[in-house]
């Protein structure tokens, strides 16, 4: 009940519109949501997808990499054709535990070519150089004020890449602060 009241208050007092979809969605479904938003508000939305791996076309069963590759190209076309930015969150592969790079994004083959910007959020905890598996504890990255994370730009079509900054994620309030 508290969540519903908060959502109602946000929508009444701001320009924030949240359309939540449980499970998989299709690019056509995303297009329809954009069109509906434009009809209702007269403005192009900023589309945030949580997460890329849930964008699938109905009735098509492919390997995850093929699904991601197709979704990346179709979302790029949606952003261009509908003149609206699309931000897609994606999970990272195990390679990001050691040294985050563009290839760290799961199914990253076509993300590398189609995305204009790629920013990786990884734990700021220091890992030994010989470790190849996921750390068993994140306590060294946690503080009483949140979890330390590193934001690294690994691709920026319009500027230099490999810029980074330290952030703190405060999960209790679901936000980041810059250190």
GROMACS .gro file of N, CA and C in nm:
model
  537
    1UNK      N    1   0.082  -0.119   0.000
    1UNK     CA    2   0.000   0.000   0.000
    1UNK      C    3   0.087   0.126   0.000
    2UNK      N    4   0.193   0.125   0.079
    2UNK     CA    5   0.283   0.239   0.086
    2UNK      C    6   0.347   0.266  -0.050
    3UNK      N    7   0.388   0.158  -0.119
    3UNK     CA    8   0.448   0.172  -0.251
    3UNK      C    9   0.349   0.234  -0.349
    4UNK      N   10   0.225   0.187  -0.348
    4UNK     CA   11   0.123   0.239  -0.439
    4UNK      C   12   0.097   0.387  -0.414
    5UNK      N   13   0.090   0.426  -0.286
    5UNK     CA   14   0.071   0.568  -0.252
    5UNK      C   15   0.188   0.651  -0.302
    6UNK      N   16   0.309   0.601  -0.283
    6UNK     CA   17   0.428   0.673  -0.329
    6UNK      C   18   0.427   0.688  -0.481
    7UNK      N   19   0.390   0.583  -0.553
    7UNK     CA   20   0.383   0.590  -0.699
    7UNK      C   21   0.279   0.692  -0.743
    8UNK      N   22   0.164   0.691  -0.680
    8UNK     CA   23   0.060   0.789  -0.714
    8UNK      C   24   0.109   0.931  -0.691
    9UNK      N   25   0.176   0.954  -0.580
    9UNK     CA   26   0.227   1.087  -0.548
    9UNK      C   27   0.334   1.131  -0.648
   10UNK      N   28   0.422   1.041  -0.684
   10UNK     CA   29   0.526   1.073  -0.782
   10UNK      C   30   0.462   1.112  -0.915
   11UNK      N   31   0.366   1.033  -0.961
   11UNK     CA   32   0.305   1.062  -1.090
   11UNK      C   33   0.221   1.189  -1.089
   12UNK      N   34   0.162   1.223  -0.976
   12UNK     CA   35   0.082   1.345  -0.967
   12UNK      C   36   0.170   1.470  -0.961
   13UNK      N   37   0.289   1.459  -0.904
   13UNK     CA   38   0.371   1.577  -0.877
   13UNK      C   39   0.500   1.585  -0.958
   14UNK      N   40   0.513   1.506  -1.062
   14UNK     CA   41   0.637   1.514  -1.140
   14UNK      C   42   0.613   1.474  -1.284
   15UNK      N   43   0.721   1.473  -1.357
   15UNK     CA   44   0.716   1.431  -1.497
   15UNK      C   45   0.769   1.289  -1.512
   16UNK      N   46   0.763   1.212  -1.406
   16UNK     CA   47   0.812   1.075  -1.406
   16UNK      C   48   0.696   0.981  -1.432
   17UNK      N   49   0.708   0.900  -1.536
   17UNK     CA   50   0.606   0.801  -1.569
   17UNK      C   51   0.674   0.665  -1.570
   18UNK      N   52   0.620   0.573  -1.495
   18UNK     CA   53   0.679   0.440  -1.486
   18UNK      C   54   0.579   0.340  -1.542
   19UNK      N   55   0.624   0.265  -1.640
   19UNK     CA   56   0.544   0.156  -1.696
   19UNK      C   57   0.620   0.028  -1.668
   20UNK      N   58   0.569  -0.050  -1.579
   20UNK     CA   59   0.637  -0.171  -1.536
   20UNK      C   60   0.581  -0.291  -1.610
   21UNK      N   61   0.671  -0.372  -1.663
   21UNK     CA   62   0.632  -0.494  -1.733
   21UNK      C   63   0.700  -0.610  -1.662
   22UNK      N   64   0.623  -0.708  -1.623
   22UNK     CA   65   0.678  -0.825  -1.556
   22UNK      C   66   0.710  -0.929  -1.663
   23UNK      N   67   0.832  -0.982  -1.658
   23UNK     CA   68   0.872  -1.083  -1.755
   23UNK      C   69   0.930  -1.022  -1.880
   24UNK      N   70   0.919  -1.095  -1.989
   24UNK     CA   71   0.978  -1.051  -2.115
   24UNK      C   72   0.891  -0.946  -2.183
   25UNK      N   73   0.956  -0.862  -2.263
   25UNK     CA   74   0.886  -0.765  -2.345
   25UNK      C   75   0.944  -0.769  -2.484
   26UNK      N   76   0.872  -0.717  -2.581
   26UNK     CA   77   0.920  -0.715  -2.719
   26UNK      C   78   0.951  -0.571  -2.759
   27UNK      N   79   1.024  -0.557  -2.867
   27UNK     CA   80   1.055  -0.423  -2.918
   27UNK      C   81   0.925  -0.355  -2.963
   28UNK      N   82   0.833  -0.431  -3.021
   28UNK     CA   83   0.703  -0.372  -3.058
   28UNK      C   84   0.628  -0.320  -2.936
   29UNK      N   85   0.635  -0.395  -2.825
   29UNK     CA   86   0.572  -0.349  -2.702
   29UNK      C   87   0.634  -0.220  -2.651
   30UNK      N   88   0.766  -0.209  -2.665
   30UNK     CA   89   0.837  -0.087  -2.624
   30UNK      C   90   0.796   0.029  -2.714
   31UNK      N   91   0.786   0.005  -2.845
   31UNK     CA   92   0.743   0.109  -2.939
   31UNK      C   93   0.603   0.159  -2.903
   32UNK      N   94   0.513   0.065  -2.874
   32UNK     CA   95   0.375   0.103  -2.840
   32UNK      C   96   0.372   0.186  -2.712
   33UNK      N   97   0.455   0.151  -2.613
   33UNK     CA   98   0.461   0.228  -2.489
   33UNK      C   99   0.514   0.369  -2.515
   34UNK      N  100   0.612   0.381  -2.604
   34UNK     CA  101   0.666   0.514  -2.640
   34UNK      C  102   0.558   0.596  -2.709
   35UNK      N  103   0.487   0.535  -2.804
   35UNK     CA  104   0.381   0.606  -2.875
   35UNK      C  105   0.271   0.651  -2.779
   36UNK      N  106   0.232   0.563  -2.687
   36UNK     CA  107   0.129   0.598  -2.588
   36UNK      C  108   0.176   0.715  -2.501
   37UNK      N  109   0.302   0.709  -2.458
   37UNK     CA  110   0.356   0.818  -2.376
   37UNK      C  111   0.353   0.949  -2.454
   38UNK      N  112   0.393   0.945  -2.581
   38UNK     CA  113   0.393   1.067  -2.662
   38UNK      C  114   0.253   1.121  -2.682
   39UNK      N  115   0.155   1.032  -2.699
   39UNK     CA  116   0.016   1.076  -2.713
   39UNK      C  117  -0.035   1.140  -2.585
   40UNK      N  118  -0.002   1.079  -2.471
   40UNK     CA  119  -0.051   1.128  -2.342
   40UNK      C  120   0.016   1.258  -2.298
   41UNK      N  121   0.146   1.273  -2.328
   41UNK     CA  122   0.221   1.387  -2.274
   41UNK      C  123   0.267   1.487  -2.378
   42UNK      N  124   0.274   1.443  -2.504
   42UNK     CA  125   0.329   1.530  -2.608
   42UNK      C  126   0.480   1.534  -2.608
   43UNK      N  127   0.543   1.453  -2.525
   43UNK     CA  128   0.689   1.452  -2.513
   43UNK      C  129   0.746   1.314  -2.543
   44UNK      N  130   0.869   1.313  -2.591
   44UNK     CA  131   0.940   1.186  -2.610
   44UNK      C  132   0.996   1.143  -2.475
   45UNK      N  133   0.980   1.018  -2.438
   45UNK     CA  134   1.030   0.972  -2.309
   45UNK      C  135   1.177   0.935  -2.315
   46UNK      N  136   1.237   0.920  -2.200
   46UNK     CA  137   1.366   0.853  -2.188
   46UNK      C  138   1.331   0.711  -2.149
   47UNK      N  139   1.368   0.615  -2.231
   47UNK     CA  140   1.332   0.476  -2.208
   47UNK      C  141   1.444   0.408  -2.130
   48UNK      N  142   1.411   0.350  -2.017
   48UNK     CA  143   1.508   0.276  -1.936
   48UNK      C  144   1.458   0.133  -1.926
   49UNK      N  145   1.537   0.040  -1.978
   49UNK     CA  146   1.501  -0.101  -1.976
   49UNK      C  147   1.583  -0.174  -1.871
   50UNK      N  148   1.513  -0.239  -1.782
   50UNK     CA  149   1.579  -0.317  -1.677
   50UNK      C  150   1.530  -0.461  -1.691
   51UNK      N  151   1.583  -0.542  -1.773
   51UNK     CA  152   1.713  -0.542  -1.831
   51UNK      C  153   1.714  -0.596  -1.971
   52UNK      N  154   1.823  -0.571  -2.044
   52UNK     CA  155   1.832  -0.602  -2.187
   52UNK      C  156   1.796  -0.747  -2.218
   53UNK      N  157   1.835  -0.839  -2.132
   53UNK     CA  158   1.811  -0.981  -2.157
   53UNK      C  159   1.662  -1.017  -2.156
   54UNK      N  160   1.575  -0.928  -2.109
   54UNK     CA  161   1.431  -0.954  -2.110
   54UNK      C  162   1.362  -0.906  -2.237
   55UNK      N  163   1.435  -0.845  -2.329
   55UNK     CA  164   1.375  -0.801  -2.454
   55UNK      C  165   1.381  -0.917  -2.552
   56UNK      N  166   1.267  -0.975  -2.580
   56UNK     CA  167   1.259  -1.092  -2.670
   56UNK      C  168   1.137  -1.078  -2.759
   57UNK      N  169   1.150  -1.127  -2.879
   57UNK     CA  170   1.037  -1.126  -2.971
   57UNK      C  171   0.949  -1.247  -2.943
   58UNK      N  172   0.815  -1.231  -2.944
   58UNK     CA  173   0.726  -1.341  -2.911
   58UNK      C  174   0.742  -1.458  -3.009
   59UNK      N  175   0.745  -1.578  -2.952
   59UNK     CA  176   0.751  -1.698  -3.034
   59UNK      C  177   0.887  -1.732  -3.091
   60UNK      N  178   0.987  -1.648  -3.069
   60UNK     CA  179   1.121  -1.673  -3.121
   60UNK      C  180   1.208  -1.725  -3.008
   61UNK      N  181   1.263  -1.842  -3.027
   61UNK     CA  182   1.351  -1.901  -2.926
   61UNK      C  183   1.490  -1.912  -2.986
   62UNK      N  184   1.582  -1.835  -2.935
   62UNK     CA  185   1.720  -1.835  -2.981
   62UNK      C  186   1.812  -1.840  -2.861
   63UNK      N  187   1.940  -1.857  -2.888
   63UNK     CA  188   2.040  -1.849  -2.783
   63UNK      C  189   2.043  -1.707  -2.730
   64UNK      N  190   2.084  -1.691  -2.602
   64UNK     CA  191   2.086  -1.559  -2.540
   64UNK      C  192   2.164  -1.457  -2.622
   65UNK      N  193   2.279  -1.495  -2.676
   65UNK     CA  194   2.360  -1.401  -2.753
   65UNK      C  195   2.284  -1.352  -2.875
   66UNK      N  196   2.212  -1.442  -2.945
   66UNK     CA  197   2.135  -1.401  -3.062
   66UNK      C  198   2.021  -1.308  -3.022
   67UNK      N  199   1.957  -1.335  -2.911
   67UNK     CA  200   1.848  -1.252  -2.861
   67UNK      C  201   1.900  -1.112  -2.830
   68UNK      N  202   2.014  -1.106  -2.760
   68UNK     CA  203   2.071  -0.977  -2.723
   68UNK      C  204   2.115  -0.900  -2.846
   69UNK      N  205   2.182  -0.968  -2.940
   69UNK     CA  206   2.226  -0.901  -3.063
   69UNK      C  207   2.108  -0.839  -3.136
   70UNK      N  208   2.000  -0.916  -3.153
   70UNK     CA  209   1.882  -0.864  -3.222
   70UNK      C  210   1.820  -0.748  -3.146
   71UNK      N  211   1.810  -0.762  -3.014
   71UNK     CA  212   1.748  -0.656  -2.932
   71UNK      C  213   1.829  -0.527  -2.941
   72UNK      N  214   1.961  -0.538  -2.937
   72UNK     CA  215   2.046  -0.417  -2.943
   72UNK      C  216   2.023  -0.342  -3.073
   73UNK      N  217   2.022  -0.412  -3.185
   73UNK     CA  218   2.000  -0.345  -3.314
   73UNK      C  219   1.860  -0.288  -3.325
   74UNK      N  220   1.759  -0.362  -3.279
   74UNK     CA  221   1.622  -0.311  -3.287
   74UNK      C  222   1.601  -0.191  -3.195
   75UNK      N  223   1.659  -0.194  -3.075
   75UNK     CA  224   1.646  -0.080  -2.984
   75UNK      C  225   1.719   0.042  -3.037
   76UNK      N  226   1.832   0.020  -3.102
   76UNK     CA  227   1.904   0.131  -3.165
   76UNK      C  228   1.816   0.194  -3.273
   77UNK      N  229   1.747   0.112  -3.352
   77UNK     CA  230   1.656   0.163  -3.455
   77UNK      C  231   1.539   0.239  -3.392
   78UNK      N  232   1.485   0.187  -3.281
   78UNK     CA  233   1.375   0.254  -3.211
   78UNK      C  234   1.421   0.392  -3.164
   79UNK      N  235   1.538   0.399  -3.103
   79UNK     CA  236   1.591   0.527  -3.054
   79UNK      C  237   1.604   0.626  -3.168
   80UNK      N  238   1.654   0.579  -3.281
   80UNK     CA  239   1.673   0.666  -3.396
   80UNK      C  240   1.540   0.707  -3.459
   81UNK      N  241   1.456   0.608  -3.488
   81UNK     CA  242   1.329   0.634  -3.557
   81UNK      C  243   1.233   0.717  -3.474
   82UNK      N  244   1.230   0.694  -3.343
   82UNK     CA  245   1.134   0.762  -3.257
   82UNK      C  246   1.195   0.882  -3.185
   83UNK      N  247   1.322   0.909  -3.215
   83UNK     CA  248   1.394   1.024  -3.159
   83UNK      C  249   1.383   1.030  -3.008
   84UNK      N  250   1.416   0.919  -2.943
   84UNK     CA  251   1.411   0.911  -2.798
   84UNK      C  252   1.530   0.829  -2.748
   85UNK      N  253   1.592   0.871  -2.639
   85UNK     CA  254   1.705   0.793  -2.587
   85UNK      C  255   1.658   0.663  -2.523
   86UNK      N  256   1.738   0.559  -2.541
   86UNK     CA  257   1.710   0.429  -2.480
   86UNK      C  258   1.830   0.388  -2.397
   87UNK      N  259   1.806   0.363  -2.270
   87UNK     CA  260   1.909   0.316  -2.177
   87UNK      C  261   1.871   0.173  -2.139
   88UNK      N  262   1.960   0.078  -2.170
   88UNK     CA  263   1.932  -0.063  -2.140
   88UNK      C  264   2.034  -0.114  -2.040
   89UNK      N  265   1.985  -0.168  -1.930
   89UNK     CA  266   2.071  -0.228  -1.829
   89UNK      C  267   2.095  -0.373  -1.867
   90UNK      N  268   2.218  -0.419  -1.846
   90UNK     CA  269   2.253  -0.556  -1.882
   90UNK      C  270   2.338  -0.617  -1.772
   91UNK      N  271   2.333  -0.747  -1.762
   91UNK     CA  272   2.419  -0.815  -1.664
   91UNK      C  273   2.560  -0.824  -1.720
   92UNK      N  274   2.655  -0.845  -1.630
   92UNK     CA  275   2.795  -0.858  -1.670
   92UNK      C  276   2.841  -1.002  -1.657
   93UNK      N  277   2.934  -1.040  -1.742
   93UNK     CA  278   2.995  -1.172  -1.733
   93UNK      C  279   3.103  -1.173  -1.626
   94UNK      N  280   3.157  -1.289  -1.599
   94UNK     CA  281   3.257  -1.303  -1.493
   94UNK      C  282   3.385  -1.227  -1.521
   95UNK      N  283   3.413  -1.196  -1.645
   95UNK     CA  284   3.536  -1.121  -1.676
   95UNK      C  285   3.537  -0.984  -1.609
   96UNK      N  286   3.418  -0.931  -1.576
   96UNK     CA  287   3.410  -0.799  -1.511
   96UNK      C  288   3.460  -0.804  -1.367
   97UNK      N  289   3.468  -0.924  -1.308
   97UNK     CA  290   3.516  -0.934  -1.171
   97UNK      C  291   3.662  -0.895  -1.161
   98UNK      N  292   3.737  -0.918  -1.266
   98UNK     CA  293   3.881  -0.888  -1.267
   98UNK      C  294   3.910  -0.751  -1.327
   99UNK      N  295   3.876  -0.735  -1.454
   99UNK     CA  296   3.905  -0.610  -1.524
   99UNK      C  297   3.787  -0.578  -1.616
  100UNK      N  298   3.703  -0.483  -1.576
  100UNK     CA  299   3.587  -0.450  -1.658
  100UNK      C  300   3.628  -0.396  -1.795
  101UNK      N  301   3.561  -0.443  -1.898
  101UNK     CA  302   3.586  -0.394  -2.034
  101UNK      C  303   3.456  -0.408  -2.112
  102UNK      N  304   3.457  -0.361  -2.234
  102UNK     CA  305   3.338  -0.368  -2.318
  102UNK      C  306   3.293  -0.513  -2.336
  103UNK      N  307   3.386  -0.606  -2.338
  103UNK     CA  308   3.349  -0.747  -2.355
  103UNK      C  309   3.289  -0.807  -2.227
  104UNK      N  310   3.285  -0.731  -2.117
  104UNK     CA  311   3.228  -0.780  -1.991
  104UNK      C  312   3.076  -0.793  -1.996
  105UNK      N  313   3.011  -0.717  -2.082
  105UNK     CA  314   2.864  -0.724  -2.092
  105UNK      C  315   2.825  -0.858  -2.152
  106UNK      N  316   2.732  -0.927  -2.088
  106UNK     CA  317   2.690  -1.058  -2.139
  106UNK      C  318   2.632  -1.044  -2.278
  107UNK      N  319   2.678  -1.129  -2.370
  107UNK     CA  320   2.630  -1.124  -2.508
  107UNK      C  321   2.671  -0.997  -2.576
  108UNK      N  322   2.793  -0.950  -2.548
  108UNK     CA  323   2.834  -0.815  -2.585
  108UNK      C  324   2.870  -0.795  -2.731
  109UNK      N  325   2.870  -0.898  -2.812
  109UNK     CA  326   2.914  -0.884  -2.950
  109UNK      C  327   2.859  -0.762  -3.021
  110UNK      N  328   2.727  -0.750  -3.027
  110UNK     CA  329   2.669  -0.639  -3.100
  110UNK      C  330   2.648  -0.515  -3.015
  111UNK      N  331   2.657  -0.528  -2.884
  111UNK     CA  332   2.653  -0.410  -2.798
  111UNK      C  333   2.771  -0.320  -2.835
  112UNK      N  334   2.884  -0.383  -2.860
  112UNK     CA  335   3.006  -0.310  -2.895
  112UNK      C  336   2.986  -0.224  -3.019
  113UNK      N  337   2.911  -0.272  -3.116
  113UNK     CA  338   2.893  -0.200  -3.243
  113UNK      C  339   2.774  -0.105  -3.241
  114UNK      N  340   2.665  -0.142  -3.178
  114UNK     CA  341   2.542  -0.064  -3.188
  114UNK      C  342   2.528   0.043  -3.081
  115UNK      N  343   2.581   0.020  -2.962
  115UNK     CA  344   2.560   0.115  -2.853
  115UNK      C  345   2.643   0.242  -2.873
  116UNK      N  346   2.585   0.354  -2.839
  116UNK     CA  347   2.660   0.479  -2.844
  116UNK      C  348   2.746   0.496  -2.720
  117UNK      N  349   2.695   0.451  -2.607
  117UNK     CA  350   2.767   0.462  -2.480
  117UNK      C  351   2.751   0.333  -2.401
  118UNK      N  352   2.857   0.291  -2.336
  118UNK     CA  353   2.851   0.177  -2.245
  118UNK      C  354   2.922   0.216  -2.117
  119UNK      N  355   2.851   0.206  -2.005
  119UNK     CA  356   2.908   0.236  -1.874
  119UNK      C  357   2.891   0.112  -1.789
  120UNK      N  358   3.000   0.065  -1.730
  120UNK     CA  359   2.996  -0.053  -1.644
  120UNK      C  360   2.998  -0.010  -1.499
  121UNK      N  361   2.910  -0.069  -1.419
  121UNK     CA  362   2.912  -0.049  -1.274
  121UNK      C  363   2.962  -0.178  -1.212
  122UNK      N  364   3.074  -0.170  -1.144
  122UNK     CA  365   3.134  -0.288  -1.081
  122UNK      C  366   3.170  -0.256  -0.937
  123UNK      N  367   3.193  -0.360  -0.860
  123UNK     CA  368   3.232  -0.342  -0.721
  123UNK      C  369   3.365  -0.268  -0.715
  124UNK      N  370   3.377  -0.176  -0.621
  124UNK     CA  371   3.504  -0.103  -0.605
  124UNK      C  372   3.599  -0.179  -0.514
  125UNK      N  373   3.557  -0.297  -0.468
  125UNK     CA  374   3.642  -0.374  -0.379
  125UNK      C  375   3.766  -0.422  -0.455
  126UNK      N  376   3.878  -0.424  -0.386
  126UNK     CA  377   4.003  -0.468  -0.446
  126UNK      C  378   4.008  -0.620  -0.443
  127UNK      N  379   4.039  -0.677  -0.561
  127UNK     CA  380   4.046  -0.822  -0.571
  127UNK      C  381   4.189  -0.864  -0.601
  128UNK      N  382   4.238  -0.974  -0.545
  128UNK     CA  383   4.371  -1.021  -0.578
  128UNK      C  384   4.382  -1.053  -0.726
  129UNK      N  385   4.498  -1.028  -0.785
  129UNK     CA  386   4.518  -1.047  -0.929
  129UNK      C  387   4.500  -1.193  -0.970
  130UNK      N  388   4.520  -1.287  -0.881
  130UNK     CA  389   4.510  -1.429  -0.918
  130UNK      C  390   4.369  -1.484  -0.905
  131UNK      N  391   4.275  -1.407  -0.853
  131UNK     CA  392   4.139  -1.455  -0.834
  131UNK      C  393   4.068  -1.460  -0.969
  132UNK      N  394   4.004  -1.573  -0.998
  132UNK     CA  395   3.928  -1.584  -1.122
  132UNK      C  396   3.781  -1.609  -1.097
  133UNK      N  397   3.744  -1.631  -0.973
  133UNK     CA  398   3.603  -1.654  -0.943
  133UNK      C  399   3.545  -1.534  -0.870
  134UNK      N  400   3.414  -1.533  -0.861
  134UNK     CA  401   3.344  -1.423  -0.796
  134UNK      C  402   3.381  -1.419  -0.648
  135UNK      N  403   3.408  -1.298  -0.597
  135UNK     CA  404   3.439  -1.287  -0.455
  135UNK      C  405   3.324  -1.341  -0.371
  136UNK      N  406   3.356  -1.411  -0.262
  136UNK     CA  407   3.252  -1.469  -0.179
  136UNK      C  408   3.188  -1.366  -0.087
  137UNK      N  409   3.255  -1.256  -0.064
  137UNK     CA  410   3.200  -1.155   0.025
  137UNK      C  411   3.227  -1.017  -0.031
  138UNK      N  412   3.129  -0.932  -0.023
  138UNK     CA  413   3.144  -0.794  -0.070
  138UNK      C  414   3.160  -0.699   0.048
  139UNK      N  415   3.192  -0.749   0.164
  139UNK     CA  416   3.193  -0.665   0.283
  139UNK      C  417   3.297  -0.555   0.274
  140UNK      N  418   3.410  -0.577   0.205
  140UNK     CA  419   3.511  -0.471   0.199
  140UNK      C  420   3.463  -0.352   0.117
  141UNK      N  421   3.368  -0.373   0.026
  141UNK     CA  422   3.315  -0.263  -0.054
  141UNK      C  423   3.200  -0.193   0.016
  142UNK      N  424   3.142  -0.256   0.117
  142UNK     CA  425   3.028  -0.199   0.187
  142UNK      C  426   3.074  -0.107   0.299
  143UNK      N  427   2.997  -0.003   0.317
  143UNK     CA  428   3.019   0.085   0.431
  143UNK      C  429   2.885   0.102   0.499
  144UNK      N  430   2.885   0.167   0.612
  144UNK     CA  431   2.757   0.192   0.678
  144UNK      C  432   2.672   0.288   0.596
  145UNK      N  433   2.733   0.358   0.503
  145UNK     CA  434   2.661   0.454   0.421
  145UNK      C  435   2.630   0.402   0.281
  146UNK      N  436   2.661   0.276   0.251
  146UNK     CA  437   2.630   0.221   0.120
  146UNK      C  438   2.742   0.132   0.068
  147UNK      N  439   2.728   0.093  -0.058
  147UNK     CA  440   2.824   0.005  -0.124
  147UNK      C  441   2.906   0.084  -0.225
  148UNK      N  442   3.037   0.074  -0.217
  148UNK     CA  443   3.126   0.145  -0.308
  148UNK      C  444   3.125   0.075  -0.443
  149UNK      N  445   3.103   0.151  -0.550
  149UNK     CA  446   3.107   0.096  -0.685
  149UNK      C  447   3.191   0.187  -0.774
  150UNK      N  448   3.241   0.128  -0.881
  150UNK     CA  449   3.320   0.201  -0.980
  150UNK      C  450   3.235   0.211  -1.107
  151UNK      N  451   3.214   0.331  -1.157
  151UNK     CA  452   3.146   0.352  -1.285
  151UNK      C  453   3.253   0.382  -1.389
  152UNK      N  454   3.263   0.295  -1.490
  152UNK     CA  455   3.367   0.310  -1.592
  152UNK      C  456   3.302   0.320  -1.730
  153UNK      N  457   3.333   0.427  -1.801
  153UNK     CA  458   3.286   0.442  -1.938
  153UNK      C  459   3.381   0.364  -2.028
  154UNK      N  460   3.331   0.254  -2.086
  154UNK     CA  461   3.416   0.172  -2.172
  154UNK      C  462   3.389   0.199  -2.320
  155UNK      N  463   3.284   0.275  -2.349
  155UNK     CA  464   3.260   0.319  -2.486
  155UNK      C  465   3.179   0.447  -2.481
  156UNK      N  466   3.224   0.545  -2.558
  156UNK     CA  467   3.150   0.669  -2.574
  156UNK      C  468   3.175   0.717  -2.715
  157UNK      N  469   3.074   0.703  -2.798
  157UNK     CA  470   3.088   0.737  -2.940
  157UNK      C  471   3.116   0.887  -2.961
  158UNK      N  472   3.082   0.969  -2.862
  158UNK     CA  473   3.091   1.113  -2.881
  158UNK      C  474   3.201   1.178  -2.798
  159UNK      N  475   3.280   1.100  -2.728
  159UNK     CA  476   3.384   1.155  -2.641
  159UNK      C  477   3.487   1.046  -2.615
  160UNK      N  478   3.585   1.079  -2.533
  160UNK     CA  479   3.685   0.978  -2.499
  160UNK      C  480   3.624   0.876  -2.405
  161UNK      N  481   3.672   0.752  -2.414
  161UNK     CA  482   3.620   0.650  -2.325
  161UNK      C  483   3.722   0.623  -2.215
  162UNK      N  484   3.691   0.527  -2.130
  162UNK     CA  485   3.773   0.489  -2.016
  162UNK      C  486   3.780   0.596  -1.908
  163UNK      N  487   3.681   0.682  -1.901
  163UNK     CA  488   3.667   0.771  -1.786
  163UNK      C  489   3.599   0.690  -1.676
  164UNK      N  490   3.632   0.721  -1.552
  164UNK     CA  491   3.565   0.650  -1.444
  164UNK      C  492   3.548   0.740  -1.323
  165UNK      N  493   3.459   0.698  -1.236
  165UNK     CA  494   3.439   0.768  -1.110
  165UNK      C  495   3.392   0.670  -1.005
  166UNK      N  496   3.415   0.704  -0.880
  166UNK     CA  497   3.371   0.622  -0.767
  166UNK      C  498   3.233   0.671  -0.724
  167UNK      N  499   3.144   0.577  -0.701
  167UNK     CA  500   3.010   0.607  -0.653
  167UNK      C  501   2.982   0.524  -0.529
  168UNK      N  502   2.883   0.566  -0.455
  168UNK     CA  503   2.833   0.485  -0.344
  168UNK      C  504   2.686   0.459  -0.371
  169UNK      N  505   2.648   0.331  -0.371
  169UNK     CA  506   2.509   0.293  -0.390
  169UNK      C  507   2.446   0.275  -0.254
  170UNK      N  508   2.339   0.351  -0.229
  170UNK     CA  509   2.267   0.342  -0.102
  170UNK      C  510   2.139   0.264  -0.132
  171UNK      N  511   2.145   0.133  -0.110
  171UNK     CA  512   2.035   0.044  -0.144
  171UNK      C  513   1.906   0.072  -0.070
  172UNK      N  514   1.918   0.119   0.052
  172UNK     CA  515   1.800   0.148   0.132
  172UNK      C  516   1.710   0.249   0.063
  173UNK      N  517   1.773   0.344  -0.009
  173UNK     CA  518   1.697   0.449  -0.077
  173UNK      C  519   1.707   0.437  -0.229
  174UNK      N  520   1.779   0.335  -0.278
  174UNK     CA  521   1.790   0.306  -0.420
  174UNK      C  522   1.846   0.423  -0.501
  175UNK      N  523   1.959   0.478  -0.456
  175UNK     CA  524   2.022   0.587  -0.530
  175UNK      C  525   2.174   0.581  -0.516
  176UNK      N  526   2.242   0.657  -0.604
  176UNK     CA  527   2.387   0.665  -0.604
  176UNK      C  528   2.431   0.805  -0.562
  177UNK      N  529   2.546   0.812  -0.494
  177UNK     CA  530   2.609   0.942  -0.470
  177UNK      C  531   2.749   0.934  -0.526
  178UNK      N  532   2.800   1.048  -0.571
  178UNK     CA  533   2.937   1.052  -0.623
  178UNK      C  534   3.031   1.077  -0.509
  179UNK      N  535   3.142   1.002  -0.506
  179UNK     CA  536   3.242   1.020  -0.399
  179UNK      C  537   3.335   1.134  -0.433
   0.00000   0.00000   0.00000
